[in-house]
Short mmCIF file of C-alpha atoms and ligand atoms in Angstrom, two decimals:
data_model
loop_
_atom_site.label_atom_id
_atom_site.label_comp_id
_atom_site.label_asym_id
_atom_site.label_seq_id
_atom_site.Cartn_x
_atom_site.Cartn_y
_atom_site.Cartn_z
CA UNK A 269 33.11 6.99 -46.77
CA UNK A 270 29.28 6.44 -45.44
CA UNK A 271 28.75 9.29 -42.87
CA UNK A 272 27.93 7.84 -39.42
CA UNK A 273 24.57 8.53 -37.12
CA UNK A 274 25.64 9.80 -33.53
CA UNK A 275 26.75 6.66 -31.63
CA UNK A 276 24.40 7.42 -28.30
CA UNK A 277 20.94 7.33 -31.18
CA UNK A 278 22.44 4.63 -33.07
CA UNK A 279 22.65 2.47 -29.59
CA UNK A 280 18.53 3.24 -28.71
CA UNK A 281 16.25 0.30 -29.19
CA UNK A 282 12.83 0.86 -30.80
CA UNK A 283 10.50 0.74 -27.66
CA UNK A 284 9.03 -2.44 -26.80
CA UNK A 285 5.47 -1.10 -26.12
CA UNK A 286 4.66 -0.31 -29.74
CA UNK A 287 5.76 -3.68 -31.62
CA UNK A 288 2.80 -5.95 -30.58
CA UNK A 289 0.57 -3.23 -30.90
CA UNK A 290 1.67 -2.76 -34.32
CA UNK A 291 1.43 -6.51 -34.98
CA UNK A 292 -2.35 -6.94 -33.61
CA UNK A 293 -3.73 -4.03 -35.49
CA UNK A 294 -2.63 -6.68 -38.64
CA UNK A 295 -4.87 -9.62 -37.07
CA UNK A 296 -9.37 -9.06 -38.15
CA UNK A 297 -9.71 -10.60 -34.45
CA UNK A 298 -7.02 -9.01 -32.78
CA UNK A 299 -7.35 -7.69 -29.24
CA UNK A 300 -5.52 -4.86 -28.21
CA UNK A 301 -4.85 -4.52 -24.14
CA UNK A 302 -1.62 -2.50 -25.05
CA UNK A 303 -3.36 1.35 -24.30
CA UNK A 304 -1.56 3.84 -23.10
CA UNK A 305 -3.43 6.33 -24.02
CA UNK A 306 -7.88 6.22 -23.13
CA UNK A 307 -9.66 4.81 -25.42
CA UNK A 308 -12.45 7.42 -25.18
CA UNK A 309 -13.18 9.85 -27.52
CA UNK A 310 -11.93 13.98 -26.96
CA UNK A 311 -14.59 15.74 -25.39
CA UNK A 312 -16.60 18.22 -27.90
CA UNK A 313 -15.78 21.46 -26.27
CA UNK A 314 -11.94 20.93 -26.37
CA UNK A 315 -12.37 19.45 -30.33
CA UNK A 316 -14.32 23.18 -30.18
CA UNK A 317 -12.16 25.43 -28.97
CA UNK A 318 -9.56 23.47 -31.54
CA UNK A 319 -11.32 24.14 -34.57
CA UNK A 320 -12.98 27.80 -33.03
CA UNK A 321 -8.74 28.67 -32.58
CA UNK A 322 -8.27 27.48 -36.48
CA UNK A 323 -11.13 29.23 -37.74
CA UNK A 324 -9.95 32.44 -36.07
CA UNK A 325 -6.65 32.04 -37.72
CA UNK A 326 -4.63 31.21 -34.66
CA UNK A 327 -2.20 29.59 -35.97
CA UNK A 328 0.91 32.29 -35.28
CA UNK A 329 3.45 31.32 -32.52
CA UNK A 330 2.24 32.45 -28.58
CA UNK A 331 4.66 33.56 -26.13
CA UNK A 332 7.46 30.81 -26.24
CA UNK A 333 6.01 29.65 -22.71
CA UNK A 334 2.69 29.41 -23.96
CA UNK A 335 -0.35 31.67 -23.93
CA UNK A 336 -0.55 33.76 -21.51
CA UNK A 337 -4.71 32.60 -20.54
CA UNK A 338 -3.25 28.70 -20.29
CA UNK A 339 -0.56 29.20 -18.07
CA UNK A 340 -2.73 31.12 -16.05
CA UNK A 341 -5.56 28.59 -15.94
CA UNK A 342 -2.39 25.90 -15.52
CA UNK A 343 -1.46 27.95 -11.77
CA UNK A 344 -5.13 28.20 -11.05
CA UNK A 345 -6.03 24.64 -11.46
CA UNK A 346 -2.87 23.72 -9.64
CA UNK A 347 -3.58 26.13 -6.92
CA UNK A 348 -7.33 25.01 -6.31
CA UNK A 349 -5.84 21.18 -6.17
CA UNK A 350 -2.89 21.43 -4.20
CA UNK A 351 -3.07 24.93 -2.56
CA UNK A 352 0.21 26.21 -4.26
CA UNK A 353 1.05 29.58 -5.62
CA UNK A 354 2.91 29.49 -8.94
CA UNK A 355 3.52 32.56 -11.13
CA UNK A 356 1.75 32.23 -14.37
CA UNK A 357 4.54 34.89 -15.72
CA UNK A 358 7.62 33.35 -14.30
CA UNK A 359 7.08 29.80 -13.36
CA UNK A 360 5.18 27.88 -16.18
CA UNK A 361 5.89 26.36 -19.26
CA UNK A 362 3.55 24.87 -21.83
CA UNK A 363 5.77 22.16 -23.47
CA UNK A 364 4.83 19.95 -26.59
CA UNK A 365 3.13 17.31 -24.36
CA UNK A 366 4.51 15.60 -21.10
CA UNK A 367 7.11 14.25 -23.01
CA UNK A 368 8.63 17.24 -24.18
CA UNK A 369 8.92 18.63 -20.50
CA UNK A 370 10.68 15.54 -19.87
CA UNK A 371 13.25 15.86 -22.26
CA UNK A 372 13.68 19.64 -21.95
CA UNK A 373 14.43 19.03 -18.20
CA UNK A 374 16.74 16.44 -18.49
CA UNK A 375 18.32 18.33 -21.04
CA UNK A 376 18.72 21.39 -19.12
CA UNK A 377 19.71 19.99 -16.24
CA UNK A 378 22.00 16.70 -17.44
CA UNK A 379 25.90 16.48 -17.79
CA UNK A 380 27.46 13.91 -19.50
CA UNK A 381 28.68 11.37 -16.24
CA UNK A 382 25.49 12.64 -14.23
CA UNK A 383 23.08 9.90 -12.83
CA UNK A 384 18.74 9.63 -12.85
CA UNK A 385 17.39 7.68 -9.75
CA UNK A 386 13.94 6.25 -10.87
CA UNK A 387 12.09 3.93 -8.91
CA UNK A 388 11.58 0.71 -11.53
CA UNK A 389 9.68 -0.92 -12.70
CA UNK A 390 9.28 2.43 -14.99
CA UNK A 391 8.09 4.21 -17.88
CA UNK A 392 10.14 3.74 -20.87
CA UNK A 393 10.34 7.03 -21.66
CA UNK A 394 13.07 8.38 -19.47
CA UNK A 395 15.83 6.28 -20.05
CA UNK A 396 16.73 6.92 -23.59
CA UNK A 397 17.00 10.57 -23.39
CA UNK A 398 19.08 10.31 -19.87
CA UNK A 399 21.41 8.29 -22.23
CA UNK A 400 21.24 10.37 -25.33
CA UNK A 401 22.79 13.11 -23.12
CA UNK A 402 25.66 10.70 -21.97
CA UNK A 403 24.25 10.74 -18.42
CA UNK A 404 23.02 7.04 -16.26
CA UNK A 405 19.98 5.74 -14.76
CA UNK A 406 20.06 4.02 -11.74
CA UNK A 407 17.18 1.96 -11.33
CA UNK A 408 15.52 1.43 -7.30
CA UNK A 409 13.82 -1.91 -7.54
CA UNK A 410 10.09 -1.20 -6.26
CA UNK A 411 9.16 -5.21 -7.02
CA UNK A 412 9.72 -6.32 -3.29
CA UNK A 413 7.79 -2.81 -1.49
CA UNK A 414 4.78 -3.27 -3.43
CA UNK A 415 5.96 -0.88 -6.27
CA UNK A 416 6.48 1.58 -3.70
CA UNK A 417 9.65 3.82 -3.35
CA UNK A 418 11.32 3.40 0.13
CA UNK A 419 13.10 6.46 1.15
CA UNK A 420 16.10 3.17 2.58
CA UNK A 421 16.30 1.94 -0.59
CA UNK A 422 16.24 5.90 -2.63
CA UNK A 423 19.12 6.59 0.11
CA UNK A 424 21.36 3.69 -0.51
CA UNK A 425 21.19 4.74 -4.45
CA UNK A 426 22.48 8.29 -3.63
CA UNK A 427 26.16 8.87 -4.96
CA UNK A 428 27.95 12.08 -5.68
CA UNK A 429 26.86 11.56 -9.28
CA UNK A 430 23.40 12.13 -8.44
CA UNK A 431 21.71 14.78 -9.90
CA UNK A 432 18.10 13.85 -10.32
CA UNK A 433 15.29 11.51 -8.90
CA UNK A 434 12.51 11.13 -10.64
CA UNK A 435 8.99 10.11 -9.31
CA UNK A 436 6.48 9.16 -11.37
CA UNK A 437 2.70 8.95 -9.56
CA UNK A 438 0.47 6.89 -10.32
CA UNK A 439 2.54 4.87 -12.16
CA UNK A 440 3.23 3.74 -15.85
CA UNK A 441 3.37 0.34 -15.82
CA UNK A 442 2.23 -0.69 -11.71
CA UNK A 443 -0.78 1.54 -11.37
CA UNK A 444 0.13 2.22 -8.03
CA UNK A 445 -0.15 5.55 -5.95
CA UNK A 446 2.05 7.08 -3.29
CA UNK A 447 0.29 7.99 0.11
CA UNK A 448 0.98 11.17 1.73
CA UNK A 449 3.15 9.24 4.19
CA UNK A 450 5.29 7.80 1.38
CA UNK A 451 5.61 11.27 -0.30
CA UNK A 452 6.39 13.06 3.07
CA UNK A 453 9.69 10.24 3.47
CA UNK A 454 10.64 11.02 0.55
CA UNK A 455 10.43 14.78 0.75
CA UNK A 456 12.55 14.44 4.17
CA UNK A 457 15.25 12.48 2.60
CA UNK A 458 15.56 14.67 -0.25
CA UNK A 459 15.15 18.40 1.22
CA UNK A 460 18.64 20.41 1.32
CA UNK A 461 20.23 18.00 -1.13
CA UNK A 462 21.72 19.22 -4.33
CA UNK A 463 19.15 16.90 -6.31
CA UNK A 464 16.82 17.94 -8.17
CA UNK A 465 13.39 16.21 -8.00
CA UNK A 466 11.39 15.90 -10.96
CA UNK A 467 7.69 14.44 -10.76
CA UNK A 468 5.94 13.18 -13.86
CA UNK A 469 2.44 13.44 -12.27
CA UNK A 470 0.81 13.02 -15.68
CA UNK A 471 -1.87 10.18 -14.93
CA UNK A 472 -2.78 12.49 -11.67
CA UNK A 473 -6.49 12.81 -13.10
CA UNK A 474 -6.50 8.88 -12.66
CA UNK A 475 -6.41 8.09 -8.99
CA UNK A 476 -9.04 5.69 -8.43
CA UNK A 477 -8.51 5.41 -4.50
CA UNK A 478 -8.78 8.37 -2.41
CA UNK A 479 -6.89 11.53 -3.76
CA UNK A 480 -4.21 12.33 -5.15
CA UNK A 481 -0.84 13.72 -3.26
CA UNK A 482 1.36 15.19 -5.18
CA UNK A 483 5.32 16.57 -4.60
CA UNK A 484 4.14 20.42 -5.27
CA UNK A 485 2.42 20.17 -1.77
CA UNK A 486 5.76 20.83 -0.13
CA UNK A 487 7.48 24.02 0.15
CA UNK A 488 10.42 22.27 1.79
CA UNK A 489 11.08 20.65 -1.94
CA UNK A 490 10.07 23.84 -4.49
CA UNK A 491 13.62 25.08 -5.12
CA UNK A 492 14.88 21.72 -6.47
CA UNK A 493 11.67 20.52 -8.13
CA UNK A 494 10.00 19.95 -11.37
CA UNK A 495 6.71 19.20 -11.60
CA UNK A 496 5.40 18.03 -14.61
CA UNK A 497 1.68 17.66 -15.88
CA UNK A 498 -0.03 17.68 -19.30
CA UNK A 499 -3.59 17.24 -20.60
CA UNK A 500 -2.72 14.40 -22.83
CA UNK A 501 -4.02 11.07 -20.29
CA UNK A 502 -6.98 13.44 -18.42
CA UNK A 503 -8.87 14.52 -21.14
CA UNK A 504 -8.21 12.01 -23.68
CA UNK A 505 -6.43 14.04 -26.10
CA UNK A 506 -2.90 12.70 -26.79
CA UNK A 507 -2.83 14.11 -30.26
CA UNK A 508 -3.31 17.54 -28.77
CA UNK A 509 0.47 17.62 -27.46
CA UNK A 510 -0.53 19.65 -24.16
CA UNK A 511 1.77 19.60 -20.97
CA UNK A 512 3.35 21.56 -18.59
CA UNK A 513 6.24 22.49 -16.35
CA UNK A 514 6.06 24.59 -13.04
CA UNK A 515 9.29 25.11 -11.56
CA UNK A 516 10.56 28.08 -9.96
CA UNK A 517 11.65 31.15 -12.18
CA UNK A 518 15.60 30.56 -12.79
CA UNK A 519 14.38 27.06 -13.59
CA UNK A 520 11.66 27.83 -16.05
CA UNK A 521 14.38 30.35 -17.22
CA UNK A 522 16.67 27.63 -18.24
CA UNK A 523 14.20 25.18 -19.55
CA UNK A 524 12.40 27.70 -21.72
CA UNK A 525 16.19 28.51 -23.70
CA UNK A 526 15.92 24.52 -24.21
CA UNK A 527 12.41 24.71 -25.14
CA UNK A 528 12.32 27.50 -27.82
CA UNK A 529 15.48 26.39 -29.54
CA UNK A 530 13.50 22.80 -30.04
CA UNK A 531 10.07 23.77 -31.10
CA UNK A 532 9.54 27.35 -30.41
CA UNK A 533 5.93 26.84 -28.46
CA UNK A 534 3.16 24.53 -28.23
CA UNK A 535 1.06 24.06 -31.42
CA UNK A 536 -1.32 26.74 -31.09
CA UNK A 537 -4.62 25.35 -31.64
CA UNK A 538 -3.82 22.60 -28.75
CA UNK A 539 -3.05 25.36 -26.14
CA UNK A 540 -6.55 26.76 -26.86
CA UNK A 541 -7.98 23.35 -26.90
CA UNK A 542 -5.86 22.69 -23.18
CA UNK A 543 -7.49 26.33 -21.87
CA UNK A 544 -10.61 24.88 -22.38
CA UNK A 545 -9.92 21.53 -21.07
CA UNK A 546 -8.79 23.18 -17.62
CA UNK A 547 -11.65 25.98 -17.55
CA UNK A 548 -14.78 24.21 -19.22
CA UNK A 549 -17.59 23.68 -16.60
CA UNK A 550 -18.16 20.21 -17.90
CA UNK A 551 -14.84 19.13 -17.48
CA UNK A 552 -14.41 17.85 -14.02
CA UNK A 553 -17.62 15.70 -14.52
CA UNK A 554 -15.82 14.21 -17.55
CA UNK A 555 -13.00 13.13 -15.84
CA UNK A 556 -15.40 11.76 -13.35
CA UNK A 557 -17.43 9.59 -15.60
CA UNK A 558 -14.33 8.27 -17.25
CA UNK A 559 -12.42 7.41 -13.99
CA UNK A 560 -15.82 5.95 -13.49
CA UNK A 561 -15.63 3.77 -16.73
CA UNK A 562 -11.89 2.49 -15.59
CA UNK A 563 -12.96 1.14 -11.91
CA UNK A 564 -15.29 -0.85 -12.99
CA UNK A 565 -12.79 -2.55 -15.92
CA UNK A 566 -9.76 -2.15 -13.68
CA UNK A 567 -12.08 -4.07 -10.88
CA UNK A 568 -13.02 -6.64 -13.48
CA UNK A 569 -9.83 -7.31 -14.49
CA UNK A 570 -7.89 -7.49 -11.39
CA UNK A 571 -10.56 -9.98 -10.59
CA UNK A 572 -10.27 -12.04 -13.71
CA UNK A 573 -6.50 -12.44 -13.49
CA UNK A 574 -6.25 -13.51 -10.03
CA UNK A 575 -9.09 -16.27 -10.35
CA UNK A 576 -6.28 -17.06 -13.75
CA UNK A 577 -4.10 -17.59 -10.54
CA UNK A 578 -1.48 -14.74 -11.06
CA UNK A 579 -0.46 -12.81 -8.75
CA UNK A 580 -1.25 -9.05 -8.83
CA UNK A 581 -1.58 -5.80 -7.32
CA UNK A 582 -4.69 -3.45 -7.16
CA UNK A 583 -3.99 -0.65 -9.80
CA UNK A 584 -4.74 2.52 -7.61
CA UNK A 585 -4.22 5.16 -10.38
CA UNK A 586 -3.13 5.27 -14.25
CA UNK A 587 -4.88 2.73 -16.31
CA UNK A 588 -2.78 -0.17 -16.38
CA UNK A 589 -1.99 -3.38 -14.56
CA UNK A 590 0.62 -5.33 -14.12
CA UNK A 591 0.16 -8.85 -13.06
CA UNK A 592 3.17 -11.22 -12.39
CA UNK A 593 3.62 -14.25 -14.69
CA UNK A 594 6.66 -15.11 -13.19
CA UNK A 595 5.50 -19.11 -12.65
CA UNK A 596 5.55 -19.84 -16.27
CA UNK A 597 8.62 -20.86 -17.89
CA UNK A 598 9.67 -18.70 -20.32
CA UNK A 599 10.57 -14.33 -20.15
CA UNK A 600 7.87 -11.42 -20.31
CA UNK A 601 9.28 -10.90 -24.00
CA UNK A 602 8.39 -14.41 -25.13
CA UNK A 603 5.18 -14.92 -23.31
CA UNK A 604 4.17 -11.96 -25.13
CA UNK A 605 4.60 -13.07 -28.22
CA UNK A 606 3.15 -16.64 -27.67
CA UNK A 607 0.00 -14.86 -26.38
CA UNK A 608 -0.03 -12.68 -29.38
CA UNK A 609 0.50 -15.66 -31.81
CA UNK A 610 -1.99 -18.36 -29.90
CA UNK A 611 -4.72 -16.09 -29.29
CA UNK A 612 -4.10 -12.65 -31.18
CA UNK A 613 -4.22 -10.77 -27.72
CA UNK A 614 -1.84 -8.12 -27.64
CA UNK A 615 0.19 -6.88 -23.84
CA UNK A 616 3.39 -5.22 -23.30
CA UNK A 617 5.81 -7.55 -21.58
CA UNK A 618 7.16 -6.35 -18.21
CA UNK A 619 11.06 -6.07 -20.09
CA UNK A 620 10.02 -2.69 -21.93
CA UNK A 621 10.04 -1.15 -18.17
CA UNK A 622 13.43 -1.68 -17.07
CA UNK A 623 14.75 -5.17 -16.29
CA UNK A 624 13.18 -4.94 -13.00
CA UNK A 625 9.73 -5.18 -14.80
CA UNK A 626 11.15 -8.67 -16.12
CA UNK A 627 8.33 -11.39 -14.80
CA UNK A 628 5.33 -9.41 -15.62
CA UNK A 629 3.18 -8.11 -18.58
CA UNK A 630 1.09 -4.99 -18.17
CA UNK A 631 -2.34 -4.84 -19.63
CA UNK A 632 -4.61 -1.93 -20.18
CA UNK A 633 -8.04 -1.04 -18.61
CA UNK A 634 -8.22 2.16 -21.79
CA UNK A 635 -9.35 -0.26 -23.71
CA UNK A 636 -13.14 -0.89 -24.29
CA UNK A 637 -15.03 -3.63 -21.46
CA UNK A 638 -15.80 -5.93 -24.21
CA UNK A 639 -12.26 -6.08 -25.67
CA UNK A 640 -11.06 -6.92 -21.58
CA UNK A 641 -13.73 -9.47 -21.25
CA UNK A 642 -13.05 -10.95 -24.43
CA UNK A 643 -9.11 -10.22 -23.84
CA UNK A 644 -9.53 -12.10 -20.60
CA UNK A 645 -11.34 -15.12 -21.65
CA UNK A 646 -8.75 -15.64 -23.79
CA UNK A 647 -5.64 -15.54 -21.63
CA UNK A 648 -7.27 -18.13 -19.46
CA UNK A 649 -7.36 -20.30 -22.32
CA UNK A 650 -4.14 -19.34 -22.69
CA UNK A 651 -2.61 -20.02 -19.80
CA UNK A 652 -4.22 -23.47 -19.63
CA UNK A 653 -1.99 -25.16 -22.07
CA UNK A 654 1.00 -23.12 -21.52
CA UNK A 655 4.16 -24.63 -19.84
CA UNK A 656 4.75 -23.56 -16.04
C1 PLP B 9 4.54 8.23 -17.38
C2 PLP B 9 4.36 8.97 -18.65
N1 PLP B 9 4.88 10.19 -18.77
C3 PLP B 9 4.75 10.89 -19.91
C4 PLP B 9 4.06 10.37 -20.98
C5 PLP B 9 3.97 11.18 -22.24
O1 PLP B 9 2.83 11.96 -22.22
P1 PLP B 9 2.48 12.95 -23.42
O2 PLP B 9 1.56 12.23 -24.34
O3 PLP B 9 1.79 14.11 -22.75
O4 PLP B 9 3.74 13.35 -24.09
C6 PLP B 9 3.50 9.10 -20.90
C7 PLP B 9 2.79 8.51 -22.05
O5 PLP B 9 2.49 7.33 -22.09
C8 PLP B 9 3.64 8.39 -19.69
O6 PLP B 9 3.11 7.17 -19.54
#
């Protein structure tokens, strides 16, 4: 008798956003556009309060929903940006990164036979979990509204299965923003409906076009929503394991139960390093010069790739860019690989976001401007020998 894995983990596929990243590192002249994480170094004064927390000895569990100082710099920060008043006792949760609030909520709110709308082309982060817990994702194709969620098309996905939307703004893979017009749709469509909304607002530090709108705003949503956050994409510190939850109390109530039966809390050092991050003068001015940094390679590239004749839309947020290479002859998966093998330039193919990312490969403006320019110069090549 061999003992067998449970059938839902034995079913997951290994994502497709790591495999040609692992397989470029193994080239000397390999370039990497695969980033989903910045490529800049973590600021000294959070790497400070890190090591400062260590050498204190802080390294006990905190308060299951974090320290008490975080989650009250979380509800300030999130009250001077959005003008929202969240309870630092009640309605806050410092989770082990953005990805751990993800799968905390799903958990606590997810029955087996339950569906998750997501607009698509999406992160590949959701879907696995939704199906580790027996529940579906139904995908809203965003490819024909310019990777924008219409409230039509969010409506005409609603069945009495649904128990969760989930946004996700600026978006991993597309880049692209939702105005306040798109987000105030939305919010009509979805008020007084038994659905909960959850936001993964996690690149909301990298909005490159005006500001950011965010979900929280409206009070007409903040008993069915989850808004998720995290320091991991802002400050360049995804090794730090930082995000967050606000929700209202009987929410944060059930999420927490999930949480500290998991992991317990946040690593400790990271929560001091995240207070910091969120109350350090210099911080805003960080963020600035390294939004900065990604214009001017998110301006170069989108430039580069449509003089390469592929079509593509303006990345107003995250760092990433997904240009359509539809034309040629061949799937997102296998142009990938060519790429990789011709001219050791690594991308994720469109695929690892949900079939409706099929037709596209997303590149990364984290990486360095040299590694783009060079990247760049050598997709052109590329593309001039390969088979439309
Ligand atoms: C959309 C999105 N949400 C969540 C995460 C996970 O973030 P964290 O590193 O904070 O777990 C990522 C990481 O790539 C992401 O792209």
């Amino acid at each position: 008798m061999t003992p067998q894995f449970n059938e839902r983990v034995t079913a997951l596929q290994v994502p497709g956003t790591r495999q040609f990243a692992n397989k470029v590192s193994t080239y000397s002249n390999g370039i990497n556009l695969t980033l989903g994480q910045s490529g800049f170094d973590a600021p000294d004064f959070i790497r400070q309060a890190m090591t400062d927390a260590i050498d204190r000895g802080q390294l006990r569990y905190t308060h299951n929903k974090g320290l008490i100082e975080l989650r009250t710099a979380i509800t300030d920060y999130t009250a001077a940006r959005f003008n929202v008043n969240y309870n630092p006792e009640t309605e806050v949760l410092v989770t082990n990164g953005g990805s751990e609030a993800i799968d905390s909520i799903f958990r606590t709110i997810l029955n087996a036979g339950d569906e998750v709308i997501i607009p698509a082309p999406a992160y590949a982060g959701y879907e696995p979990i939704i199906h580790l817990l027996g529940a579906r994702t139904v995908f809203v194709d965003t490819t024909e509204t310019n990777f924008v969620p219409t409230a039509e098309r969010i409506a005409a996905a609603m069945t009495p299965q649904t128990k969760a939307i989930l946004f996700n703004y600026p978006t991993n893979p597309t880049g692209t923003t939702l105005s306040t017009e798109a987000i105030q749709e939305l919010v009509q469509l979805l008020k007084d409906k038994d659905i909960f909304i959850i936001t993964d607002e996690i690149y909301s530090e990298n909005v490159y076009e005006g500001q950011h709108h965010s979900f929280i705003e409206y009070a007409e949503v903040r008993d069915q929503l989850f808004y998720i956050n995290g320091l991991s994409k802002s400050h360049a510190i995804t090794g730090a394991r930082i995000g967050y939850v606000l929700a209202p109390e009987a929410a944060i109530d059930e999420v927490t139960k999930v949480h500290l039966y998991n992991t317990i809390c946040a690593a400790t050092p990271s929560q001091y390093g995240a207070l910091a991050a969120l109350t350090h003068p210099d911080s805003r001015q960080l963020i600035s010069d390294m939004n900065h940094a990604y214009i001017e390679r998110r301006d170069y590239l989108y430039d580069r790739l449509r003089q390469m004749g592929l079509p593509v839309e303006l990345p107003t947020g995250a760092f990433y860019i997904l240009p359509n290479i539809s034309a040629y002859n061949t799937d997102s998966f296998q142009f990938a690989t060519d790429l990789l093998e011709a001219e050791q330039v690594a991308v994720v193919p469109g695929a690892a976001f949900t079939a409706y990312g099929e037709g596209y490969i997303r590149l990364s403006f984290a990486s360095t401007m040299e590694e783009i320019v060079e990247g760049c110069n050598r997709l052109e090549r590329f593309l001039h020998v390969y088979q439309k």
